[in-house]
Short mmCIF file of C-alpha atoms in Angstrom, two decimals:
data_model
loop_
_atom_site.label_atom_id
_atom_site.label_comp_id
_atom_site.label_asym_id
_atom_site.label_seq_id
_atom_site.Cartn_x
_atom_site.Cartn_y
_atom_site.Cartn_z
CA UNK G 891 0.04 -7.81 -38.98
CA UNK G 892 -2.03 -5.68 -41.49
CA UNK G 893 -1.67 -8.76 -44.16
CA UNK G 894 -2.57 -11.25 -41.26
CA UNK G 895 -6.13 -9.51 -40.59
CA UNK G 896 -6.68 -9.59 -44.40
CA UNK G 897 -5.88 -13.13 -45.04
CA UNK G 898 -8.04 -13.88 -41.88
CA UNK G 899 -11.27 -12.09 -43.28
CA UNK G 900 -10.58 -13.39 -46.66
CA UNK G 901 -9.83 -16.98 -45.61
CA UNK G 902 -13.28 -16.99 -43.62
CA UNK G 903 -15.18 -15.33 -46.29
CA UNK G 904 -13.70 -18.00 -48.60
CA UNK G 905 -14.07 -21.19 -47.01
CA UNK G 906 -17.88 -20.25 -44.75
CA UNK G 907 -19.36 -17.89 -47.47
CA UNK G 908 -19.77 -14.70 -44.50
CA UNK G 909 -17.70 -12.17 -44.04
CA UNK G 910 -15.41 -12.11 -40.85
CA UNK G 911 -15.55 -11.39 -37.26
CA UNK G 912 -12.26 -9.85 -36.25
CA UNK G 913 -11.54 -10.04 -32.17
CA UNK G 914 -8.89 -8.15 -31.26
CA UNK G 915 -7.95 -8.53 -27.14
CA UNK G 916 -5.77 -6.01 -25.42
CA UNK G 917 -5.72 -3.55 -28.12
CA UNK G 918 -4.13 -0.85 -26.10
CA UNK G 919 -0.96 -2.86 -24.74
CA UNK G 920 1.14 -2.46 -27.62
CA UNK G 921 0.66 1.45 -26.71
CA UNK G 922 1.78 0.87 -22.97
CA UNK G 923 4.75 -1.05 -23.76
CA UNK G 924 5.47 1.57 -26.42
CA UNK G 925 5.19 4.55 -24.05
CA UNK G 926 7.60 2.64 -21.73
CA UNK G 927 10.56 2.02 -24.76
CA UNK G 928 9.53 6.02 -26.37
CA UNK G 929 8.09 4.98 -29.31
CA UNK G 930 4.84 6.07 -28.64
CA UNK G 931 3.82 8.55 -31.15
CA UNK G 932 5.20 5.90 -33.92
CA UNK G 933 2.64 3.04 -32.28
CA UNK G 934 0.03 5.18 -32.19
CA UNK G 935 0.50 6.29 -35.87
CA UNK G 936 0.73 2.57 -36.74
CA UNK G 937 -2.51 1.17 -34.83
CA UNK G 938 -4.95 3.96 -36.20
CA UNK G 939 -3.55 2.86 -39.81
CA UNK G 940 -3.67 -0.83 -38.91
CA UNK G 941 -7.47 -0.11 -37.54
CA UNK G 942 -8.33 2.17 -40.61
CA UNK G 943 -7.51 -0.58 -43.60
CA UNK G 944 -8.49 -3.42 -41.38
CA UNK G 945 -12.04 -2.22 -39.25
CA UNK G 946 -12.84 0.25 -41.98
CA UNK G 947 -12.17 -0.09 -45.62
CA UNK G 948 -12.08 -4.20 -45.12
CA UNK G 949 -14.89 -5.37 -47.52
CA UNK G 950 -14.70 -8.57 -45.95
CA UNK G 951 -14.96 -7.53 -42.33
CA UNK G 952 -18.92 -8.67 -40.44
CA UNK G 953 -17.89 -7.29 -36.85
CA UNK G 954 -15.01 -6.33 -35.05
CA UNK G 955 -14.57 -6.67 -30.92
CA UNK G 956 -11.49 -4.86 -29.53
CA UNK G 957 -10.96 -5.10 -25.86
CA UNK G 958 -8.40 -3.13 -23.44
CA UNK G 959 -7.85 -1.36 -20.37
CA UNK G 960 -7.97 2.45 -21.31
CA UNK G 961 -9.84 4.26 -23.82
CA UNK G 962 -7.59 6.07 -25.78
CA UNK G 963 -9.68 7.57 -28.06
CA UNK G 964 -7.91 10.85 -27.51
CA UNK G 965 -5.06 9.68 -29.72
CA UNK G 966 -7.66 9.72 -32.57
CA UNK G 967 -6.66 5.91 -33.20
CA UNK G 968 -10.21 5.03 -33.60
CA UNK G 969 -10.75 7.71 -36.35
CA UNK G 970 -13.27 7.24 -39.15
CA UNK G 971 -14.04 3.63 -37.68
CA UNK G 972 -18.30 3.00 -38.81
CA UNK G 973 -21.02 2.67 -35.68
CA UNK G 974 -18.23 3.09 -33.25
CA UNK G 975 -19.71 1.19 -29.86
CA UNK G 976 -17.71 1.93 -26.13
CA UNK G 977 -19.17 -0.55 -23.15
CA UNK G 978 -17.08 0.71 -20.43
CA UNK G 979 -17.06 0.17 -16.36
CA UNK G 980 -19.61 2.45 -16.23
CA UNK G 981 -22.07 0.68 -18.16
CA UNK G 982 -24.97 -1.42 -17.73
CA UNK G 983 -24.67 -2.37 -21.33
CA UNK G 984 -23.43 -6.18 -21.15
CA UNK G 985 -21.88 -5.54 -17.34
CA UNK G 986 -22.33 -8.91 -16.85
CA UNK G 987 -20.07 -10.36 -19.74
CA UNK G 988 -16.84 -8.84 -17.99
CA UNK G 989 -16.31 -11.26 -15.47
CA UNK G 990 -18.52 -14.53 -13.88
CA UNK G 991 -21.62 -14.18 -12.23
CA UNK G 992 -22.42 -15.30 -8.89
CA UNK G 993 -24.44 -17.97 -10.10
CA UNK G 994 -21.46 -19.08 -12.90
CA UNK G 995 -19.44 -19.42 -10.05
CA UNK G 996 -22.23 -21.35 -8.06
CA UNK G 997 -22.48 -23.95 -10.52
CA UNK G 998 -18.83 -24.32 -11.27
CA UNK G 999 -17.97 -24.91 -7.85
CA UNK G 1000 -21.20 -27.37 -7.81
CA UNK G 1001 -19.88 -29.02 -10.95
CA UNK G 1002 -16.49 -30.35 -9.75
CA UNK G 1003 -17.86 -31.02 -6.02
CA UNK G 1004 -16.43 -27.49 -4.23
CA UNK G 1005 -19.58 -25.98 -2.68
CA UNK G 1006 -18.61 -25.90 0.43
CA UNK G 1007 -15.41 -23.21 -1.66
CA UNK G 1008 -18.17 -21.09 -2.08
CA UNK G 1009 -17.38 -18.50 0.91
CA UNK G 1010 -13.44 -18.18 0.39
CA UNK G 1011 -14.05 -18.10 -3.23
CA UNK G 1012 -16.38 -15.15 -2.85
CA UNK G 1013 -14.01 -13.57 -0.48
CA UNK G 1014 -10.83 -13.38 -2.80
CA UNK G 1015 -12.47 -13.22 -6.61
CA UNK G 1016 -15.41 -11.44 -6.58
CA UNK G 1017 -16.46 -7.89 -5.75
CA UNK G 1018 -16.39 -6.34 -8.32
CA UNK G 1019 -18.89 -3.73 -9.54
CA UNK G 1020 -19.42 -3.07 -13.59
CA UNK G 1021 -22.64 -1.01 -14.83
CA UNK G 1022 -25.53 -2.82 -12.58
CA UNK G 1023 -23.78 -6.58 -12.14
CA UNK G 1024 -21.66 -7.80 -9.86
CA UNK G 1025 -19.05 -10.33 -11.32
CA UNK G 1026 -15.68 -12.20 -10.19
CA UNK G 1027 -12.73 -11.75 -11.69
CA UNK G 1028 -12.73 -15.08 -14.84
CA UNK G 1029 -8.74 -15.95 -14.34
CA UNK G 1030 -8.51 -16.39 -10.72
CA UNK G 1031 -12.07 -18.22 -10.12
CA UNK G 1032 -10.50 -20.78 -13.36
CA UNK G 1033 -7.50 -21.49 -11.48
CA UNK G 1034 -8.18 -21.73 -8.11
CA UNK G 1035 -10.67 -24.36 -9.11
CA UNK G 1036 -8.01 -26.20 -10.74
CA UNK G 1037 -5.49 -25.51 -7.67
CA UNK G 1038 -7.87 -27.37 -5.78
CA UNK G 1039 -8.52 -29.95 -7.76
CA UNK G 1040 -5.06 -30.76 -7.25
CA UNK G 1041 -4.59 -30.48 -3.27
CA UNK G 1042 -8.36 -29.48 -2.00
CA UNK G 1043 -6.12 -28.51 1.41
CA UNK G 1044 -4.57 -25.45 -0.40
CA UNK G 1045 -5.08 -21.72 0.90
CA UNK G 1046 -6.03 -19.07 -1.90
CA UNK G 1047 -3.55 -17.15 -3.19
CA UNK G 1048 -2.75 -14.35 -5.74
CA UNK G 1049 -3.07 -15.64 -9.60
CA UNK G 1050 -3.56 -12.10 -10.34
CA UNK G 1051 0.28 -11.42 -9.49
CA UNK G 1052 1.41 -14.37 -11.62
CA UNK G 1053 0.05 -12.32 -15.06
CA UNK G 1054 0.81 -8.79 -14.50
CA UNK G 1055 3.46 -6.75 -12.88
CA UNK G 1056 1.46 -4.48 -10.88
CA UNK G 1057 3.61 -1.94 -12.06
CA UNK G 1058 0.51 0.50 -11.88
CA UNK G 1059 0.42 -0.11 -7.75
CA UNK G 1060 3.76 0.12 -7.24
CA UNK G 1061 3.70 3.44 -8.51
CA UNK G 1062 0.73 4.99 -6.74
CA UNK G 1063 1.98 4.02 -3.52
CA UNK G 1064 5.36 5.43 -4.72
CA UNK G 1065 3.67 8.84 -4.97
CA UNK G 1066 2.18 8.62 -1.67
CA UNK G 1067 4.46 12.07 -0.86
CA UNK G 1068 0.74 14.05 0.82
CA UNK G 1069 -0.60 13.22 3.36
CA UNK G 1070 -4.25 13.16 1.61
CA UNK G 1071 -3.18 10.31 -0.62
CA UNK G 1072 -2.03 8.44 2.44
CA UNK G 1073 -4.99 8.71 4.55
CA UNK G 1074 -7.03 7.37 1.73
CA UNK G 1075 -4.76 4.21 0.95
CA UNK G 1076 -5.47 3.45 4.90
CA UNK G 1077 -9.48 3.56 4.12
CA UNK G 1078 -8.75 1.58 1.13
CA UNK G 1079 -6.34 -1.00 2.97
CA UNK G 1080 -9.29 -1.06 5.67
CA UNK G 1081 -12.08 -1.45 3.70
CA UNK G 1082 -13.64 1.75 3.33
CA UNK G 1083 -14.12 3.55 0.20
CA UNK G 1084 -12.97 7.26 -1.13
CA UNK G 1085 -14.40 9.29 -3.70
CA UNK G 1086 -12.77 10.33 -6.69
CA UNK G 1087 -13.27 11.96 -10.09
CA UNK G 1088 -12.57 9.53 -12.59
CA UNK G 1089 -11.39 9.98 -16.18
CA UNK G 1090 -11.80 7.71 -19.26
CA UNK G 1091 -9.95 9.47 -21.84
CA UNK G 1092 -6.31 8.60 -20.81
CA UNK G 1093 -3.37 8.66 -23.08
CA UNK G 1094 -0.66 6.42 -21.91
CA UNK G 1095 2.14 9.08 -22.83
CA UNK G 1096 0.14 11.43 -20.02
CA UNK G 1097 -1.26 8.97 -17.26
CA UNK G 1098 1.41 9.21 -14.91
CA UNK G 1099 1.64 12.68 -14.86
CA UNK G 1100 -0.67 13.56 -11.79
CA UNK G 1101 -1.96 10.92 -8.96
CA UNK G 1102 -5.70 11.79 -10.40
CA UNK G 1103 -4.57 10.00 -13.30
CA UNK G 1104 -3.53 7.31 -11.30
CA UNK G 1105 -6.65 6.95 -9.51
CA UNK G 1106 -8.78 6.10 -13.14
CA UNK G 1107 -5.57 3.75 -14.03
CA UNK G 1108 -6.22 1.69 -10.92
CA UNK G 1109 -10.16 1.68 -11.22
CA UNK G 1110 -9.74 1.07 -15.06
CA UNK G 1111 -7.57 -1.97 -14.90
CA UNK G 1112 -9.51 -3.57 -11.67
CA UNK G 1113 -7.44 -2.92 -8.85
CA UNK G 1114 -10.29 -0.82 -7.72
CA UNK G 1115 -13.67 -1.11 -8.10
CA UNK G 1116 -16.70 1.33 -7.70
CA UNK G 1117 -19.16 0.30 -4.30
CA UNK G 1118 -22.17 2.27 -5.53
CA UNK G 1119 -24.05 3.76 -8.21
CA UNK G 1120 -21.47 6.44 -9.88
CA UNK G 1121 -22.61 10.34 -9.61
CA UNK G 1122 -21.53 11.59 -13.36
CA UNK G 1123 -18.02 10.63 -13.21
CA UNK G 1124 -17.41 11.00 -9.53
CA UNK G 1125 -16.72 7.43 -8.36
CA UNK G 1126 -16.72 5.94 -4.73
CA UNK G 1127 -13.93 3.52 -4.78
CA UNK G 1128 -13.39 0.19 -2.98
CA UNK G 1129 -10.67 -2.24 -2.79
CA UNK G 1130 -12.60 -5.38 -4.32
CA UNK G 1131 -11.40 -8.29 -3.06
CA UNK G 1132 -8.80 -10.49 -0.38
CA UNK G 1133 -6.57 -10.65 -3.27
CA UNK G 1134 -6.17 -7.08 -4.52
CA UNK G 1135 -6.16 -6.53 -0.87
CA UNK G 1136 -3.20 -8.35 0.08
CA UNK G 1137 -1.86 -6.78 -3.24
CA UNK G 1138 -1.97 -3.16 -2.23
CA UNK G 1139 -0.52 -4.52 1.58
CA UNK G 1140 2.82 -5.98 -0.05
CA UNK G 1141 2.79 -2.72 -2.23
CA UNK G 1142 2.92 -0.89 0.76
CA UNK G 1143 5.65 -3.02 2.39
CA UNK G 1144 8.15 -3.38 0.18
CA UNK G 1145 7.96 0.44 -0.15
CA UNK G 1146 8.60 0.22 3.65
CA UNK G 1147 11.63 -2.00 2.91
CA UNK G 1148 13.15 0.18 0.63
CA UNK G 1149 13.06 2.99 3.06
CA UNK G 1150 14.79 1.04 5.81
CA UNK G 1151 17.29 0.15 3.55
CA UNK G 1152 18.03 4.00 3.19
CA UNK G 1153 17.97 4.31 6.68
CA UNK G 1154 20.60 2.20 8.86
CA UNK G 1155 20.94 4.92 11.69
CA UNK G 1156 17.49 4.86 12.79
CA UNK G 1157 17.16 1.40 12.36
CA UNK G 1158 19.98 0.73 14.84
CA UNK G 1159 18.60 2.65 17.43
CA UNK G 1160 15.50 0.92 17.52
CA UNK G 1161 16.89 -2.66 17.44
CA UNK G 1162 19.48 -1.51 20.27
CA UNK G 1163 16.46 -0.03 22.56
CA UNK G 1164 14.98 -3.45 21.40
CA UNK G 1165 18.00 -5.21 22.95
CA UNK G 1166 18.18 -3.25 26.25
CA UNK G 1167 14.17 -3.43 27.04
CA UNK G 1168 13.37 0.41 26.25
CA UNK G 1169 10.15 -0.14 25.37
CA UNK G 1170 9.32 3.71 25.55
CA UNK G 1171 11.79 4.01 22.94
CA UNK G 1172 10.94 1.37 20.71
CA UNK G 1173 7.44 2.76 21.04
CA UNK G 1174 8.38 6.36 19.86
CA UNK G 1175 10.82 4.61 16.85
CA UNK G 1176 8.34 2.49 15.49
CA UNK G 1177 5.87 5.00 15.54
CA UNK G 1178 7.87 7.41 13.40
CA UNK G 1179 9.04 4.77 11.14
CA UNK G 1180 5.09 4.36 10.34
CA UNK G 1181 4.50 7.84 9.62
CA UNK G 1182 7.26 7.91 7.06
CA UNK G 1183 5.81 5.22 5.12
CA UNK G 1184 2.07 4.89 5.99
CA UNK G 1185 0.44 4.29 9.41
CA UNK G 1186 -2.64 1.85 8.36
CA UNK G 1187 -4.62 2.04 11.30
CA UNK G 1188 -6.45 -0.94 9.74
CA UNK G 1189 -5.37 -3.09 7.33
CA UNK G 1190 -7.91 -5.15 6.24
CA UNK G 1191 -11.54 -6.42 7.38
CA UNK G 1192 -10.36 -9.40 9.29
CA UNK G 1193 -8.00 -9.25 12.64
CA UNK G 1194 -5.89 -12.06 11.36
CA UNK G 1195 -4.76 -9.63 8.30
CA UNK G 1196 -4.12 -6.49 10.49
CA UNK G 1197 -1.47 -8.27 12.85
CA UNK G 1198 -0.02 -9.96 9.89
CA UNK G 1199 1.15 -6.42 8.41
CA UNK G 1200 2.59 -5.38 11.24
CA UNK G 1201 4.27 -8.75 11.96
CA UNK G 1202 6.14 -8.19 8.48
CA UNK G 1203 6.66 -4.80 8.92
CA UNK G 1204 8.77 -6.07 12.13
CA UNK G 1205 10.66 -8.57 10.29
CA UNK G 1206 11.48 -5.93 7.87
CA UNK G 1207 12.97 -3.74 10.81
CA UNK G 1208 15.04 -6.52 12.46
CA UNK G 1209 16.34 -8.01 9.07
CA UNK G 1210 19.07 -4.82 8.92
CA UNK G 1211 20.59 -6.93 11.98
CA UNK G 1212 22.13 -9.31 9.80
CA UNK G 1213 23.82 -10.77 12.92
CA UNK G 1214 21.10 -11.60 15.13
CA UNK G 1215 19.00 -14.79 14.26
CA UNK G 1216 15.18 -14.07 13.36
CA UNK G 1217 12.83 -16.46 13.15
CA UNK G 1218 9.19 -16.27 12.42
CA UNK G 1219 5.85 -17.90 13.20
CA UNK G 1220 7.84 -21.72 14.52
CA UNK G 1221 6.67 -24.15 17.23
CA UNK G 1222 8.36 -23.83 20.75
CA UNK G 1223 7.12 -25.34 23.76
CA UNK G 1224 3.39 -25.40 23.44
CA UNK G 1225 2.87 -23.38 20.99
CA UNK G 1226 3.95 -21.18 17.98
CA UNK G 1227 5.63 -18.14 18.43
CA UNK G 1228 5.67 -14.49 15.99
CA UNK G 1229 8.97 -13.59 16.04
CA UNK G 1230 12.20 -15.32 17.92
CA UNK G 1231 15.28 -13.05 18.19
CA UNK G 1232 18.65 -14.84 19.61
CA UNK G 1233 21.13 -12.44 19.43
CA UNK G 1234 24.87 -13.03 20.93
CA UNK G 1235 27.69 -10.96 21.89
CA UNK G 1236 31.00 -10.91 23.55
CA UNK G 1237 29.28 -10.58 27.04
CA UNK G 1238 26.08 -12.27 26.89
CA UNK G 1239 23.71 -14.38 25.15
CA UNK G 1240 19.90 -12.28 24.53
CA UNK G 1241 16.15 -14.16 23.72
CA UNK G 1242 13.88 -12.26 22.24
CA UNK G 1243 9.73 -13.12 21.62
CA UNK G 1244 7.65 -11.04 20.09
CA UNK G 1245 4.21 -11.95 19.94
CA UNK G 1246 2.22 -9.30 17.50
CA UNK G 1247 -1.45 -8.42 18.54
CA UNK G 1248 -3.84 -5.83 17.15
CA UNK G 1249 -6.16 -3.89 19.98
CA UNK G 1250 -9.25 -3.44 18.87
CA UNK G 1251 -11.05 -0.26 19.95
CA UNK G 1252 -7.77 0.55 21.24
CA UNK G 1253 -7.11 -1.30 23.93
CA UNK G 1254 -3.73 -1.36 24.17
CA UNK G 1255 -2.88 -2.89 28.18
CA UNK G 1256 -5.56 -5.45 27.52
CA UNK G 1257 -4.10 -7.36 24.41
CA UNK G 1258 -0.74 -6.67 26.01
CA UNK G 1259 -1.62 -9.04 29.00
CA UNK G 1260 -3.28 -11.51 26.96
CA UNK G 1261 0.30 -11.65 24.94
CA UNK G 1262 2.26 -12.00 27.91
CA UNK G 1263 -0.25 -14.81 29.32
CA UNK G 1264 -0.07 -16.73 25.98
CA UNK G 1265 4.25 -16.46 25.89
CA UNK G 1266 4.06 -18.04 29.61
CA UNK G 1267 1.25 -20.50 28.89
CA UNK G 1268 2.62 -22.23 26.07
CA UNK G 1269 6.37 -21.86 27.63
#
């Protein structure tokens, strides 16, 4: 690699008569995937010699540009380097060059005829927050234009899930073990915002050693984003978008799912009370299956998104009934119902419709009726 970033600069120097510009993107993964296999303090020995010969004592080197998630200047890898320049999250200093601009996005949408995109575009890429600009995220803006290109009838969707593993959510919601941490995933989930210290000098052999640590891994590699001007290094956070939105919801439920699976006896109690129409005590089972995982009194801005968590939070539940047949969100009679449950036994054949509905302001008996008016309307 060393040899490859010599011949580079040489090659350039050779054939343009300048010296080279060296771009270097992601500097810090080979660290991450390191720390994961436990060869950490070897990578980090080889990167701050590969960076010495080829950033430092290169004669042939004009500029270098390194870009990566985490700062890791603690691990001394940037040592001796000349005019040594950090733009981080926190800084105005070219904020806008991290992502597209609301007027980029304007005209690219205006250039291939998808103004009218504009809102839903807004909605799921941008929000985000660096230094003083506001900016969407580059990937998913490039190919959701080119999804609809294609088929111009097709929802958004995740493109951010496609390229990473979201190993760093799945983790934080893992930890979720106080009952602080869960109470502020529920603001986050709902669109609020919580306040947190946040650190730039993380090592990768020591970020998952507290959930502080996790809170700068998620703002750092834009699952969060800050909402206003930062005080010092005190941060308010915001989820930044539909898409990281939905992101942190399926975090949440497959969490959910693994806990069911660890739990068959409670599980069979509530579908039974399901089956015999004790609705006090699928009230009281549901409610404590919640509060093991995470209650999310909201779970995002929009209605439409807060029934839809708890409609797959109910599919989760009845899917341990591997006997009963479960259907979701299909046309019957007029309409479309939730959830379908036709379960059969030795004496006697049992319909089930659920129809999921989130009471606003907490009006529970209200939304109820309006359920059990639209099951009988549309038959």
């Amino acid at each position: 690699m060393y040899r490859s970033l010599k011949t580079l600069s040489g090659l350039l120097q050779k054939h343009f008569g300048k010296k080279a510009i060296i771009l270097i993107d992601e500097y810090d993964v080979p660290l991450a995937k390191a720390n994961k296999q436990g060869y950490y303090r070897e990578m980090v020995l080889l990167i701050r010699n590969l960076f010495e010969q080829a950033l430092k004592t290169n004669p042939c080197l004009e500029i270098a540009v390194l870009t990566g998630c985490l700062r890791v200047s603690k691990e001394s890898i940037f040592t001796g380097l000349n005019n040594l320049k950090m733009y981080t999250l926190l800084d105005s200093r070219c904020d806008e060059y991290f992502g597209f601009t609301d007027e980029e996005v304007r005209e690219m949408l205006e250039y291939y005829g998808f103004s009218e995109y504009y809102d839903i575009t807004k909605e799921w890429y941008d929000g985000y927050k660096i230094g003083q600009a506001n900016v969407y995220n580059p990937w998913d803006v490039i190919n959701w234009c080119d999804q609809i290109r294609t088929d111009m009838n097709k929802a958004p969707k995740s493109y951010w899930t496609n390229s990473s593993s979201n190993e760093e959510i799945q983790r934080f919601i893992q930890r979720m073990g106080d009952g602080v941490t869960q109470a502020q995933v529920e603001k986050l989930i709902s669109g609020e915002t919580v306040q947190k210290r946040i650190e730039e000098q993380l090592t990768y052999d020591t970020i998952y050693s507290n959930t502080d640590n996790l809170w700068s891994l998620l703002y750092a590699t834009g699952y969060l984003t800050q909402s206003e001007t930062p005080e010092g290094n005190l941060v308010r956070l915001t989820i930044p978008n539909a898409e990281v939105r939905g992101i942190f919801r399926d975090a949440v439920l497959r969490l959910f799912e693994k806990r069911i699976a660890q739990d068959g006896a409670a599980l069979s109690d509530f579908c039974e009370a399901l089956k015999d129409g004790k609705a006090a005590e699928v009230e009281k089972l549901f409610t404590e299956y919640l509060k093991q995982t995470i209650s999310i009194r909201d779970t995002a801005v929009k209605k439409e998104f807060k029934e839809s968590f708890y409609h797959g939070i109910l599919l989760g539940i009845l899917g341990y009934k591997g006997d009963w047949g479960i259907e979701s969100n299909r046309k019957s009679g007029d309409g479309f119902y939730d959830i379908a449950i036709e379960i059969e036994d030795a004496s006697m054949s049992i319909g089930i419709i659920i129809e999921v509905k989130y009471a606003e302001g907490g009006n529970l008996d209200s939304e109820c009726k309006k359920a059990l008016k639209q099951i009988n309307d549309n038959d």
